[in-house]
Amino acid sequence: MEVTVSRHAHFNAAHRLHVASWSLERNTQVFGKCANPKYHGHNYELIVSVRGAVDPITGFVVDLSWLSVLINKEVEERLDHKNLNEEVAEFKTLNPTAENIAMVIWQWLQPHFNENQKLKVTLYETPRNFVEFSG
Amino acid sequence: MEVTVSRHAHFNAAHRLHVASWSLERNTQVFGKCANPKYHGHNYELIVSVRGAVDPITGFVVDLSWLSVLINKEVEERLDHKNLNEEVAEFKTLNPTAENIAMVIWQWLQPHFNENQKLKVTLYETPRNFVEFSG
Amino acid sequence: MEVTVSRHAHFNAAHRLHVASWSLERNTQVFGKCANPKYHGHNYELIVSVRGAVDPITGFVVDLSWLSVLINKEVEERLDHKNLNEEVAEFKTLNPTAENIAMVIWQWLQPHFNENQKLKVTLYETPRNFVEFSG
Amino acid sequence: MEVTVSRHAHFNAAHRLHVASWSLERNTQVFGKCANPKYHGHNYELIVSVRGAVDPITGFVVDLSWLSVLINKEVEERLDHKNLNEEVAEFKTLNPTAENIAMVIWQWLQPHFNENQKLKVTLYETPRNFVEFSG
Amino acid sequence: MEVTVSRHAHFNAAHRLHVASWSLERNTQVFGKCANPKYHGHNYELIVSVRGAVDPITGFVVDLSWLSVLINKEVEERLDHKNLNEEVAEFKTLNPTAENIAMVIWQWLQPHFNENQKLKVTLYETPRNFVEFSG
Amino acid sequence: MEVTVSRHAHFNAAHRLHVASWSLERNTQVFGKCANPKYHGHNYELIVSVRGAVDPITGFVVDLSWLSVLINKEVEERLDHKNLNEEVAEFKTLNPTAENIAMVIWQWLQPHFNENQKLKVTLYETPRNFVEFSG
């Protein structure tokens, strides 16, 4: 009997979308206003979901307090109030699209779960755009 | 590595639920107030989701600006501020339930994606009722 | 010591915006897609607020169960799943804009409150447009 | 062609998290403030989803009015404004975590659907924590 | 030039509505299911608003980090994961309606603001019921 | 008879909080992570409200389509996908706190309303922090 448990978190960050090997013209053509070299930013809303067996004693898949601390340490401390392009090693070369940010967050969190626990990351870039990644 | 990207949109429309071959009595028995021949209406909230590979250069599954324009052209121009029963060809004979509207929207959008991209349509008829269709 | 208490309710309705003495051309010029003679519709979200003294025994400004029943009887029974233009007497001649609907709802509810209770009606026509009226 | 239809409902309840065979110290160590023997409580938001074939006549997977009445009878009457630990038989011995509550709700609802209809229960304990169970 | 700044917070608590001098029958007659002697509970959502002059140097009415810590110390530590009737001194004799809780919170916070700052407390008992108090 | 009509809009922007005449140490002491010289960002949600008389013919306080275009021209074109500190003249010297941004937006919009129309700006910096300014 498997249940999925989910926890919301959030971080605010600046970023811009661009491919380093492209000219500003081409970046603007592909990424529009998101290519602004001066950056813009978002309130990212993050949902971390874990699917797994329910512990028959505690009734927990995972302890959500532990999960909340984990998200704070692995994600919020790295991304909150940061410039993703300039201050986060993973995005020095990787374009910080919502897709790529979600995959990077998943890779940071994944080692903390066992092989029977399935991790999924949902990331809202705005209330109108979001992405999901589950490995 | 596949990611799902989603985009919100919305349209306002009038409709009524009824089966053309049934009497008003039977329609009212089955569909309740939704069978009102004078129509009622909704603010439909639509989420279009595409699952696919992330382009290694752009970091996009699909360009959400393109997706937004596509939804406007294929869905909003046909349904926004319309009477679904009277003004949308598909619902002349098909009952415009949320289920059927979601399937029709999916069919309009599907030809624009390739065989490796999986399309899902989520449609909120009200903040309390919604449906999902993925082919 | 006065407190304001508020209760959410909702109704779904069809309507169109038009001035009876104007041509369809002029109505379309002023009201755009909202002038569609075949109607469109909305999920209206209603917040009814009452400001007044707190009863020292019960701790209530008004009993919210009573308020909920009142809204059902005075508002939802008249407007829910209706065509506002065709089926609601007040809007036979009055254009059913959010402004006018809110004022009509306020007039229906007002007689149920005493002179020391201040009534306010907030009406969301969509999640993005709303109006407030307090007499 | 299968569609998933979902309906929101809600109930307010008191509970505490504890394992009967553990001391208060151990319960507090594991469950933190949630182990408070005097109880705390939540506004639970419930989404019941049913995946199945769309009836070609009505355009319904299931009638949402019927589903709404079913949720009221099977879930809200048992849980709304209750103390889960003291007043709900299932939680006399089972820890009322969101995981366990979702599984109990699923078991109450499941007999009402046929073998071709897939039931899923989503339960928000707070706007920030939720669980999903689909059997 | 005055601006109003607002900060969201939240706490989960158990309570019941009752007047100590009334019988259970009368309490149930007046407060319905909310009179359950075994308690029920809510996720209370709190918005604390302060209206005042904007500091010409910092651009702040008040520092929201300071406000957040203040709400945690004055409100959340007293109410979060508590049984309001049994564990909060103010509600030993005062009925813990949303109206009364909002007024108590206002009284706890008020001494921390100066005479030129106007404090308002908005308290959601559920997503559908809320109260406002500003002194 | 006056009604208040409101329209939602939004823009995404990067900013940092700092006082130009202060050292980075002092800025960090006062503004915390928001002082990061590399910037962070937000999805700002804006509500523009206008209180005024309802036109007896149209039933409008103001035409919301006109208001929507006005917000786009006066606010979104200046702020959306911008670095507020570096690219918006008003914030070269003024600290872009939510309070100051709301007052600047109000000043941009105010000349478009007449003396009998009362303008109010509500600005959400995050879903948890917001400010209101009405002149």
Short mmCIF file of N, CA and C in Angstrom, two decimals, chain A residues 10-15 33-34 36 38-45 76 80-83 86-87 124-128, chain F residues 10-15 33-34 36 38-45 76 80-83 86-87 124-128:
data_model
loop_
_atom_site.label_atom_id
_atom_site.label_comp_id
_atom_site.label_asym_id
_atom_site.label_seq_id
_atom_site.Cartn_x
_atom_site.Cartn_y
_atom_site.Cartn_z
N HIS A 10 9.10 27.29 -0.90
CA HIS A 10 9.19 28.38 -1.88
C HIS A 10 10.52 29.09 -1.74
N PHE A 11 10.93 29.72 -2.83
CA PHE A 11 12.14 30.54 -2.82
C PHE A 11 11.97 31.61 -3.88
N ASN A 12 12.62 32.73 -3.66
CA ASN A 12 12.58 33.87 -4.60
C ASN A 12 13.96 34.00 -5.21
N ALA A 13 14.02 34.15 -6.53
CA ALA A 13 15.33 34.22 -7.17
C ALA A 13 15.27 35.06 -8.43
N ALA A 14 16.44 35.58 -8.82
CA ALA A 14 16.59 36.26 -10.11
C ALA A 14 17.18 35.27 -11.11
N HIS A 15 16.85 35.44 -12.37
CA HIS A 15 17.51 34.64 -13.40
C HIS A 15 17.33 35.33 -14.75
N LYS A 33 11.52 38.37 -23.59
CA LYS A 33 11.88 39.23 -22.47
C LYS A 33 12.69 38.49 -21.40
N CYS A 34 12.58 37.16 -21.40
CA CYS A 34 13.32 36.37 -20.40
C CYS A 34 14.83 36.41 -20.62
N ASN A 36 16.54 39.16 -21.00
CA ASN A 36 17.06 40.44 -20.51
C ASN A 36 18.36 40.24 -19.71
N LYS A 38 19.92 42.03 -17.78
CA LYS A 38 19.88 42.61 -16.44
C LYS A 38 19.10 41.73 -15.46
N TYR A 39 18.54 40.63 -15.96
CA TYR A 39 17.77 39.68 -15.12
C TYR A 39 16.34 40.14 -14.84
N HIS A 40 15.51 39.17 -14.51
CA HIS A 40 14.20 39.39 -13.91
C HIS A 40 14.09 38.33 -12.81
N GLY A 41 12.92 38.07 -12.27
CA GLY A 41 12.89 37.09 -11.18
C GLY A 41 11.51 36.53 -10.92
N HIS A 42 11.47 35.57 -10.03
CA HIS A 42 10.23 34.85 -9.74
C HIS A 42 10.13 34.47 -8.26
N ASN A 43 8.89 34.29 -7.80
CA ASN A 43 8.61 33.56 -6.58
C ASN A 43 8.38 32.11 -6.99
N TYR A 44 9.37 31.29 -6.86
CA TYR A 44 9.20 29.88 -7.21
C TYR A 44 8.47 29.16 -6.08
N GLU A 45 7.43 28.41 -6.45
CA GLU A 45 6.72 27.58 -5.48
C GLU A 45 7.07 26.13 -5.81
N GLU A 76 16.44 25.50 -0.43
CA GLU A 76 16.26 26.91 -0.12
C GLU A 76 17.59 27.61 0.19
N ASP A 80 17.37 30.39 -2.50
CA ASP A 80 16.52 31.49 -2.06
C ASP A 80 17.28 32.82 -2.03
N HIS A 81 16.68 33.83 -2.65
CA HIS A 81 17.27 35.17 -2.72
C HIS A 81 18.63 35.15 -3.42
N LYS A 82 18.74 34.28 -4.43
CA LYS A 82 19.96 34.19 -5.20
C LYS A 82 19.71 34.59 -6.66
N ASN A 83 20.82 34.91 -7.31
CA ASN A 83 20.83 35.07 -8.76
C ASN A 83 21.24 33.71 -9.31
N GLU A 86 24.32 33.55 -11.75
CA GLU A 86 25.64 33.98 -11.26
C GLU A 86 26.07 33.29 -9.97
N GLU A 87 25.11 32.82 -9.17
CA GLU A 87 25.49 32.36 -7.84
C GLU A 87 25.25 30.87 -7.58
N TYR A 124 6.54 25.58 -9.68
CA TYR A 124 5.79 26.69 -10.30
C TYR A 124 6.74 27.87 -10.47
N GLU A 125 6.96 28.28 -11.72
CA GLU A 125 7.78 29.47 -11.98
C GLU A 125 6.93 30.72 -11.78
N THR A 126 5.67 30.61 -12.19
CA THR A 126 4.66 31.63 -11.92
C THR A 126 3.38 30.85 -11.57
N PRO A 127 2.32 31.54 -11.10
CA PRO A 127 1.08 30.81 -10.87
C PRO A 127 0.50 30.19 -12.14
N ARG A 128 1.02 30.55 -13.30
CA ARG A 128 0.47 30.12 -14.57
C ARG A 128 1.35 29.11 -15.33
N HIS F 10 -0.10 41.31 -13.46
CA HIS F 10 1.11 40.75 -12.85
C HIS F 10 2.34 41.08 -13.67
N PHE F 11 3.47 41.08 -13.01
CA PHE F 11 4.74 41.28 -13.70
C PHE F 11 5.83 40.58 -12.89
N ASN F 12 6.86 40.15 -13.58
CA ASN F 12 7.99 39.47 -12.95
C ASN F 12 9.19 40.39 -13.03
N ALA F 13 9.91 40.55 -11.94
CA ALA F 13 11.03 41.48 -11.96
C ALA F 13 12.11 41.07 -10.97
N ALA F 14 13.32 41.54 -11.23
CA ALA F 14 14.43 41.37 -10.29
C ALA F 14 14.59 42.66 -9.50
N HIS F 15 15.05 42.54 -8.27
CA HIS F 15 15.37 43.75 -7.51
C HIS F 15 16.31 43.38 -6.37
N LYS F 33 18.71 38.91 3.42
CA LYS F 33 19.00 38.32 2.11
C LYS F 33 18.54 39.20 0.96
N CYS F 34 17.59 40.10 1.24
CA CYS F 34 17.07 40.98 0.18
C CYS F 34 18.11 41.99 -0.28
N ASN F 36 21.13 41.19 -1.22
CA ASN F 36 22.07 40.51 -2.11
C ASN F 36 22.38 41.38 -3.35
N LYS F 38 23.64 40.77 -6.05
CA LYS F 38 23.42 40.08 -7.33
C LYS F 38 21.93 40.00 -7.68
N TYR F 39 21.08 40.52 -6.80
CA TYR F 39 19.62 40.56 -7.04
C TYR F 39 18.92 39.22 -6.74
N HIS F 40 17.64 39.33 -6.48
CA HIS F 40 16.74 38.18 -6.45
C HIS F 40 15.48 38.70 -7.18
N GLY F 41 14.35 38.01 -7.10
CA GLY F 41 13.21 38.50 -7.88
C GLY F 41 11.89 37.96 -7.39
N HIS F 42 10.83 38.47 -7.99
CA HIS F 42 9.48 38.11 -7.56
C HIS F 42 8.52 38.06 -8.75
N ASN F 43 7.44 37.29 -8.58
CA ASN F 43 6.24 37.42 -9.40
C ASN F 43 5.33 38.40 -8.67
N TYR F 44 5.33 39.63 -9.07
CA TYR F 44 4.45 40.61 -8.43
C TYR F 44 3.03 40.44 -8.97
N GLU F 45 2.06 40.36 -8.06
CA GLU F 45 0.66 40.33 -8.45
C GLU F 45 0.06 41.68 -8.05
N GLU F 76 2.99 47.37 -16.79
CA GLU F 76 3.68 46.16 -17.24
C GLU F 76 4.81 46.49 -18.21
N ASP F 80 7.69 44.79 -16.26
CA ASP F 80 7.70 43.34 -16.49
C ASP F 80 9.04 42.89 -17.08
N HIS F 81 9.61 41.85 -16.45
CA HIS F 81 10.88 41.27 -16.89
C HIS F 81 12.01 42.32 -16.87
N LYS F 82 11.92 43.20 -15.88
CA LYS F 82 12.95 44.22 -15.72
C LYS F 82 13.72 44.03 -14.41
N ASN F 83 14.88 44.65 -14.36
CA ASN F 83 15.64 44.79 -13.13
C ASN F 83 15.24 46.15 -12.57
N GLU F 86 18.07 48.75 -11.76
CA GLU F 86 18.94 49.21 -12.83
C GLU F 86 18.19 49.77 -14.03
N GLU F 87 16.95 49.35 -14.23
CA GLU F 87 16.29 49.69 -15.49
C GLU F 87 15.05 50.57 -15.34
N TYR F 124 1.08 42.43 -4.31
CA TYR F 124 1.64 41.24 -3.64
C TYR F 124 3.08 41.04 -4.12
N GLU F 125 4.03 41.12 -3.18
CA GLU F 125 5.43 40.83 -3.54
C GLU F 125 5.64 39.32 -3.56
N THR F 126 4.98 38.65 -2.63
CA THR F 126 4.92 37.18 -2.61
C THR F 126 3.48 36.84 -2.20
N PRO F 127 3.08 35.56 -2.28
CA PRO F 127 1.73 35.23 -1.80
C PRO F 127 1.55 35.51 -0.31
N ARG F 128 2.61 35.81 0.40
CA ARG F 128 2.56 36.01 1.86
C ARG F 128 2.75 37.45 2.30
#
